[in-house]
Coordinates of C-alpha atoms and ligand atoms in Angstrom, one line a residue:
X1 CA 18.7 15.5 7.1
X2 CA 18.9 13.2 10.1
X3 CA 21.4 13.3 12.9
X4 CA 24.1 10.7 13.1
X5 CA 23.3 7.7 15.2
X6 CA 23.9 7.5 18.8
X7 CA 26.2 4.5 19.4
X8 CA 23.8 2.7 21.7
X9 CA 21.4 2.4 18.8
X10 CA 23.8 0.3 16.7
X11 CA 22.9 -3.3 16.3
X12 CA 24.1 -5.3 19.3
X13 CA 25.0 -2.0 21.1
X14 CA 24.7 -1.2 24.7
X15 CA 21.5 -1.2 26.7
X16 CA 18.3 -3.1 26.2
X17 CA 17.1 -6.3 27.6
X18 CA 19.5 -8.8 25.9
X19 CA 20.8 -8.7 22.4
X20 CA 17.9 -10.5 20.8
X21 CA 15.3 -8.2 22.3
X22 CA 17.4 -5.2 21.4
X23 CA 17.9 -6.3 17.9
X24 CA 14.3 -7.0 17.3
X25 CA 13.3 -3.6 18.7
X26 CA 15.9 -1.9 16.6
X27 CA 14.7 -3.6 13.5
X28 CA 11.2 -2.5 14.2
X29 CA 12.1 1.0 14.8
X30 CA 14.1 1.2 11.6
X31 CA 11.4 -0.4 9.6
X32 CA 9.2 2.4 10.7
X33 CA 11.6 4.7 9.1
X34 CA 11.5 2.7 5.9
X35 CA 7.8 2.5 5.9
X36 CA 7.5 6.2 6.4
X37 CA 9.5 6.5 3.2
X38 CA 7.6 3.8 1.5
X39 CA 4.7 5.9 0.5
X40 CA 1.9 5.7 -1.9
X41 CA -0.6 8.1 -3.5
X42 CA -3.6 5.9 -3.2
X43 CA -2.2 2.5 -3.2
X44 CA -0.9 2.0 -6.7
X45 CA 1.8 4.6 -7.0
X46 CA 4.6 2.2 -6.9
X47 CA 7.1 0.9 -9.3
X48 CA 8.0 3.7 -11.6
X49 CA 10.2 5.3 -9.0
X50 CA 11.3 2.7 -6.7
X51 CA 14.5 4.3 -5.3
X52 CA 12.6 6.2 -2.6
X53 CA 14.0 7.1 0.7
X54 CA 17.5 8.4 -0.3
X55 CA 19.4 11.0 1.6
X56 CA 17.4 13.8 0.0
X57 CA 14.2 12.3 1.1
X58 CA 11.4 14.3 2.6
X59 CA 10.1 15.0 6.1
X60 CA 8.3 11.9 7.2
X61 CA 11.3 9.7 7.0
X62 CA 13.5 12.3 8.7
X63 CA 11.0 12.6 11.5
X64 CA 10.6 8.9 11.9
X65 CA 14.3 8.2 11.9
X66 CA 15.2 11.2 14.0
X67 CA 12.8 9.7 16.6
X68 CA 14.6 6.4 16.6
X69 CA 17.9 8.1 16.8
X70 CA 19.4 5.2 14.9
X71 CA 20.7 6.4 11.6
X72 CA 24.0 5.9 9.9
X73 CA 24.3 7.4 6.4
X74 CA 21.3 5.7 4.9
X75 CA 18.7 5.3 7.5
X76 CA 18.8 1.6 6.7
X77 CA 22.6 1.2 6.6
X78 CA 22.5 -1.1 9.6
X79 CA 20.5 -3.6 7.6
X80 CA 23.5 -4.3 5.4
X81 CA 24.0 -8.1 5.0
X82 CA 21.0 -8.8 7.2
X83 CA 18.7 -11.5 5.9
X84 CA 15.1 -10.4 5.6
X85 CA 12.3 -12.7 4.6
X86 CA 9.2 -11.0 3.1
X87 CA 6.0 -13.0 3.1
X88 CA 3.3 -11.5 0.9
X89 CA -0.2 -12.9 0.7
X90 CA -0.2 -12.4 -3.0
X91 CA 1.7 -10.8 -5.8
X92 CA -0.4 -8.3 -7.8
X93 CA -0.7 -4.7 -8.7
X94 CA -2.5 -3.9 -5.5
X95 CA -1.2 -1.8 -2.6
X96 CA -0.1 -4.4 -0.2
X97 CA 2.3 -6.3 -2.4
X98 CA 3.6 -3.2 -4.1
X99 CA 4.5 -1.6 -0.7
X100 CA 6.3 -4.7 0.3
X101 CA 8.1 -4.8 -3.0
X102 CA 9.3 -1.2 -2.4
X103 CA 10.5 -2.3 1.0
X104 CA 12.4 -5.1 -0.7
X105 CA 14.2 -2.7 -3.0
X106 CA 15.0 -0.3 -0.3
X107 CA 16.6 -3.1 1.7
X108 CA 18.5 -4.3 -1.4
X109 CA 19.9 -0.9 -1.8
X110 CA 21.6 -1.0 1.5
X111 CA 22.9 -4.5 1.0
X112 CA 20.4 -6.6 2.8
X113 CA 19.8 -10.1 1.6
X114 CA 16.1 -10.2 0.7
X115 CA 14.0 -13.3 0.1
X116 CA 10.4 -13.0 -1.1
X117 CA 7.7 -15.5 -0.7
X118 CA 4.2 -15.3 -2.2
X119 CA 1.7 -17.3 -0.1
X120 CA -1.2 -17.4 -2.5
X121 CA 0.2 -17.8 -6.0
X122 CA -2.5 -17.9 -8.7
X123 CA -2.5 -21.2 -10.6
X124 CA -2.6 -19.9 -14.1
X125 CA 0.4 -18.1 -15.6
X126 CA -0.2 -14.5 -14.9
X127 CA 1.6 -11.8 -16.8
X128 CA 1.4 -9.4 -13.9
X129 CA 2.9 -11.9 -11.4
X130 CA 5.5 -12.8 -13.9
X131 CA 6.6 -9.3 -14.6
X132 CA 6.6 -8.4 -10.9
X133 CA 8.8 -11.4 -10.1
X134 CA 11.1 -10.5 -12.9
X135 CA 11.4 -7.1 -11.5
X136 CA 12.3 -8.4 -8.1
X137 CA 14.9 -10.8 -9.5
X138 CA 16.5 -8.0 -11.4
X139 CA 16.8 -6.1 -8.1
X140 CA 18.5 -9.1 -6.6
X141 CA 15.6 -10.2 -4.5
X142 CA 15.4 -13.9 -4.3
X143 CA 12.0 -15.4 -4.9
X144 CA 11.2 -18.7 -3.2
X145 CA 8.3 -21.1 -3.3
X146 CA 6.0 -20.5 -0.3
X147 CA 6.2 -24.1 0.9
X148 CA 9.1 -26.4 1.5
X149 CA 12.3 -26.8 3.4
X150 CA 13.9 -23.8 1.8
X151 CA 11.2 -21.5 3.0
X152 CA 11.5 -22.9 6.5
X153 CA 15.3 -22.6 6.5
X154 CA 15.1 -19.0 5.5
X155 CA 12.5 -18.2 8.1
X156 CA 14.8 -19.8 10.8
X157 CA 17.9 -18.0 9.5
X158 CA 16.3 -14.6 8.9
X159 CA 17.1 -11.6 11.0
X160 CA 13.7 -10.3 10.3
X161 CA 10.5 -11.7 8.8
X162 CA 7.9 -9.3 7.5
X163 CA 4.4 -10.7 7.2
X164 CA 2.5 -8.5 4.9
X165 CA -1.3 -8.3 5.5
X166 CA -3.3 -10.1 8.1
X167 CA -4.2 -12.8 5.5
X168 CA -0.5 -13.7 5.2
X169 CA -0.8 -15.1 8.8
X170 CA -2.1 -18.3 7.2
X171 CA 1.4 -19.0 6.0
X172 CA 2.8 -19.5 9.5
X173 CA 1.2 -22.8 10.5
X174 CA 0.8 -24.1 7.0
X175 CA 4.5 -23.9 6.3
X176 CA 6.5 -23.5 9.5
X177 CA 4.4 -25.9 11.6
X178 CA 6.5 -26.7 14.7
X179 CA 8.9 -23.9 14.0
X180 CA 6.4 -21.2 14.4
X181 CA 7.4 -20.3 18.0
X182 CA 11.0 -19.8 16.9
X183 CA 10.1 -17.4 14.2
X184 CA 7.4 -15.3 15.9
X185 CA 9.9 -13.1 17.9
X186 CA 11.4 -11.9 14.6
X187 CA 8.2 -11.0 12.9
X188 CA 7.0 -7.6 12.0
X189 CA 3.4 -7.9 10.9
X190 CA 2.4 -5.2 8.5
X191 CA -1.4 -5.1 8.5
X192 CA -3.3 -3.1 5.8
X193 CA -6.7 -4.6 6.2
X194 CA -9.5 -2.4 7.4
X195 CA -12.5 -4.6 7.3
X196 CA -14.2 -7.0 9.7
X197 CA -13.9 -10.3 7.9
X198 CA -10.2 -10.3 8.5
X199 CA -10.6 -10.5 12.2
X200 CA -10.3 -14.3 12.3
X201 CA -8.1 -16.5 14.4
X202 CA -7.4 -18.4 11.3
X203 CA -5.3 -15.5 10.2
X204 CA -4.2 -13.7 13.3
X205 CA -4.0 -16.1 16.2
X206 CA -0.2 -15.6 16.4
X207 CA -0.5 -11.9 16.4
X208 CA 0.0 -11.5 20.2
X209 CA 3.4 -13.1 20.1
X210 CA 5.1 -11.3 17.2
X211 CA 7.6 -8.6 17.8
X212 CA 5.4 -5.9 16.5
X213 CA 2.5 -4.9 14.2
X214 CA 2.6 -2.0 11.8
X215 CA -0.7 -0.4 10.8
X216 CA -1.5 2.3 8.3
X217 CA -3.6 4.6 10.4
X218 CA -4.5 5.3 14.1
X219 CA -8.2 4.6 13.3
X220 CA -7.3 1.2 11.9
X221 CA -4.9 0.5 14.7
X222 CA -7.6 1.3 17.2
X223 CA -10.1 -0.9 15.3
X224 CA -7.7 -3.8 15.3
X225 CA -7.0 -3.4 19.0
X226 CA -10.6 -3.4 20.1
X227 CA -11.8 -6.0 17.6
X228 CA -9.1 -8.5 18.4
X229 CA -9.7 -8.0 22.1
X230 CA -13.5 -8.1 22.0
X231 CA -14.1 -10.7 19.4
X232 CA -11.0 -12.9 19.5
X233 CA -9.9 -12.4 23.0
X234 CA -6.4 -11.8 22.0
X235 CA -4.1 -8.8 22.5
X236 CA -2.3 -6.9 19.8
X237 CA 1.5 -6.9 20.2
X238 CA 3.4 -3.6 20.3
X239 CA 1.7 -1.7 17.5
X240 CA 3.2 1.1 15.4
X241 CA 1.1 3.4 13.2
X242 CA 2.8 4.3 9.9
X243 CA 0.8 6.4 7.5
X244 CA 1.0 5.9 3.8
X245 CA 1.6 9.1 2.0
X246 CA 2.1 10.5 -1.4
X247 CA 5.2 9.5 -3.3
X248 CA 7.3 12.6 -3.5
X249 CA 9.2 11.3 -6.5
X250 CA 6.2 10.6 -8.5
X251 CA 4.8 14.0 -7.8
X252 CA 8.1 15.5 -9.0
X253 CA 7.9 13.6 -12.3
X254 CA 4.4 14.7 -12.6
X255 CA 5.5 18.3 -11.9
X256 CA 8.4 18.4 -14.2
X257 CA 7.4 20.9 -16.9
X258 CA 8.5 19.1 -20.0
X259 CA 7.6 15.6 -18.9
X260 CA 4.3 16.8 -17.6
X261 CA 3.3 18.4 -20.9
X262 CA 4.1 15.3 -22.9
X263 CA 2.5 12.9 -20.4
X264 CA -0.5 15.1 -19.9
X265 CA -1.2 15.4 -23.6
X266 CA -0.7 11.7 -24.1
X267 CA -3.0 10.6 -21.4
X268 CA -5.7 13.2 -22.1
X269 CA -5.7 12.1 -25.7
X270 CA -6.0 8.5 -24.8
X271 CA -9.0 9.3 -22.5
X272 CA -10.6 11.7 -25.0
X273 CA -10.2 14.7 -22.7
X274 CA -9.6 18.2 -24.0
X275 CA -6.7 20.1 -22.6
X276 CA -8.9 22.7 -21.1
X277 CA -11.2 20.2 -19.4
X278 CA -11.0 19.7 -15.6
X279 CA -9.9 16.2 -14.6
X280 CA -10.4 14.7 -11.1
X281 CA -8.9 11.3 -10.4
X282 CA -8.8 8.7 -7.7
X283 CA -5.9 6.3 -7.8
X284 CA -6.5 3.2 -5.8
X285 CA -7.3 -0.5 -6.4
X286 CA -11.0 -0.4 -7.1
X287 CA -12.5 -2.2 -4.1
X288 CA -15.2 -1.6 -1.5
X289 CA -13.9 0.6 1.2
X290 CA -11.5 2.5 -1.0
X291 CA -14.2 5.1 -1.8
X292 CA -14.6 5.1 -5.5
X293 CA -18.4 4.8 -5.1
X294 CA -18.4 8.0 -3.1
X295 CA -16.1 9.7 -5.5
X296 CA -18.4 9.0 -8.4
X297 CA -21.5 10.0 -6.4
X298 CA -19.9 13.3 -5.4
X299 CA -18.8 13.8 -9.0
X300 CA -22.4 13.2 -10.3
X301 CA -23.9 15.5 -7.7
X302 CA -21.5 18.3 -8.6
X303 CA -22.5 17.8 -12.3
X304 CA -26.1 18.2 -11.3
X305 CA -25.3 21.2 -9.2
X306 CA -23.5 22.9 -12.0
X307 CA -26.5 22.2 -14.3
X308 CA -29.0 23.5 -11.8
X309 CA -27.1 26.7 -11.0
X310 CA -26.1 27.1 -14.6
X311 CA -22.5 27.5 -13.5
X312 CA -19.9 28.3 -16.2
X313 CA -17.2 25.8 -15.6
X314 CA -15.0 23.7 -17.8
X315 CA -16.2 20.2 -18.8
X316 CA -15.4 17.9 -15.9
X317 CA -14.1 14.4 -16.0
X318 CA -13.6 11.7 -13.3
X319 CA -10.9 9.2 -13.8
X320 CA -10.8 6.0 -11.7
X321 CA -7.3 4.5 -12.0
X322 CA -7.2 1.0 -10.5
X323 CA -9.9 -0.8 -12.3
X324 CA -9.7 -4.6 -12.1
X325 CA -12.6 -6.5 -13.6
X326 CA -10.9 -9.8 -12.7
X327 CA -10.9 -9.1 -9.0
X328 CA -13.6 -6.9 -7.4
X329 CA -16.1 -7.5 -10.1
X330 CA -19.2 -6.9 -8.1
X331 CA -18.2 -3.6 -6.7
X332 CA -16.8 -2.4 -9.9
X333 CA -19.9 -3.5 -11.8
X334 CA -22.0 -1.4 -9.4
X335 CA -19.8 1.6 -10.2
X336 CA -20.1 1.1 -13.9
X337 CA -23.9 0.6 -13.6
X338 CA -24.1 3.9 -11.6
X339 CA -22.2 5.6 -14.4
X340 CA -24.5 4.2 -17.1
X341 CA -27.7 4.8 -15.2
X342 CA -26.8 8.5 -14.8
X343 CA -25.6 8.8 -18.3
X344 CA -22.1 10.1 -17.4
X345 CA -20.1 7.6 -19.5
X346 CA -18.5 10.4 -21.5
X347 CA -17.2 12.0 -18.4
X348 CA -16.1 9.0 -16.3
X349 CA -13.1 6.9 -17.3
X350 CA -12.0 3.7 -15.8
X351 CA -8.3 2.8 -16.2
X352 CA -6.8 -0.6 -15.4
X353 CA -4.4 -1.1 -12.5
X354 CA -1.0 0.0 -13.5
X355 CA 2.5 0.7 -12.1
X356 CA 2.8 3.7 -14.4
X357 CA 0.9 6.2 -12.4
X358 CA 3.1 9.3 -13.0
X359 CA 1.4 10.0 -16.3
X360 CA -2.0 10.1 -14.7
X361 CA -0.7 12.5 -12.0
X362 CA 0.7 14.6 -14.8
X363 CA -2.6 14.5 -16.7
X364 CA -5.1 15.3 -14.0
X365 CA -5.9 18.5 -12.2
X366 CA -7.2 17.2 -8.9
X367 CA -6.2 14.1 -7.1
X368 CA -8.8 12.7 -4.8
X369 CA -7.7 10.7 -1.8
X370 CA -9.8 8.8 0.6
X371 CA -9.5 8.8 4.3
X372 CA -11.4 7.3 7.3
X373 CA -13.3 9.3 9.8
X374 CA -11.9 9.0 13.2
X375 CA -14.0 7.3 16.0
X376 CA -16.5 6.0 13.6
X377 CA -14.7 3.5 11.6
X378 CA -17.5 2.1 9.6
X379 CA -18.5 5.6 8.4
X380 CA -17.9 6.3 4.8
X381 CA -14.5 7.7 3.9
X382 CA -14.4 11.4 3.1
X383 CA -12.3 13.1 0.6
X384 CA -9.4 15.5 0.7
X385 CA -9.1 17.4 -2.5
X386 CA -5.9 19.2 -3.4
X387 CA -4.7 20.6 -6.6
X388 CA -2.0 18.7 -8.4
X389 CA -0.9 21.7 -10.3
Ligands
NAG1 C1 -8.2 -3.9 -18.8 O1 -8.4 -5.1 -18.1 C2 -9.4 -6.0 -18.7 C3 -9.4 -7.3 -17.9 O2 -9.5 -7.0 -16.5 C4 -9.0 -6.3 -20.1 O3 -10.0 -7.1 -20.7 C5 -8.8 -5.0 -20.9 O4 -8.3 -5.3 -22.2 C6 -7.8 -4.1 -20.2 N1 -7.7 -2.8 -20.9 C7 -6.6 -2.3 -21.3 C8 -6.7 -1.0 -22.0 O5 -5.5 -2.8 -21.1

């Protein structure tokens, strides 16, 4: 595990350019460590195992924290009693909010005071929102209305404000108004968006003045850098790349022999898949750019190939976990039409978004993950295949 901290890395410690600057920088560095722990397989693998990033945690956190040289016991120990305001663009079972929630719980574990704000709250009572809020409250995360004096007070008092996603930038002017300049130096802006229509001043005009930006891949960071410069004539702040990875804990549940057998049987039965069938799955919110279309095309092509070459292989299935017919209807409708058109309904299974992903990891044989091709951002994602078992 990680080396003990050097004393100069403690909050308010020696060196740096003034305590405020130093503190901000330190917070950023340690958040990198957190984010390295806050990992996903796809974007949905959160919730079931939220106590990530403990002492026994894996390599990425160790590397990140070792680099910062600022670790005391828990890598986040220094965040004890700090006030952190998390601003989420929405609260749903999609990657962005779930990652932020995980961060909230990690901070709670080390004794931070955590306040959560959801900028776009859906009007209708929503079971998902309700249960996620409930989960946060039960972890001691305070949930506040996005607007109003209390939100402003917390932003002013906070030691750190995390704005989650580019879209959340709308919250700044709308709520903080004149106070925006006071809050900007404490903002870590965690950006997950990868596509062009988010490059709008409406969202990101304050980006140059925040303490730092955190982006999920080098390709995306590069894309943000050039797009904001070329199109918006603004400069990115200090930007940190923190990859999302697979959740080690979820993988361990999925690998546990007894649990795995039970979960595997249960899920396979619910999908109508035999135990000897071969199951590929992609676990992501179904949306354009996440690669489910390519996954299904590849799956269909391999079925054709098997048929043409008369290969003897087990019956194959494709499982798409992350379906949401309320949200990305057009894209998902296209996927479903593709399936029907090619008559592969019996072998393609759509599963609604869920926090309980471990059973699917246990039930499948191959997890498919998307990735972006370097230097050619708009190119289609390609896939990494690796055996789950
Ligand atoms: C999946 O979600 C849709 C709405 O998006 C809902 O109608 C359906 O009942 C859900 N299916 C399951 C099995 O929960």
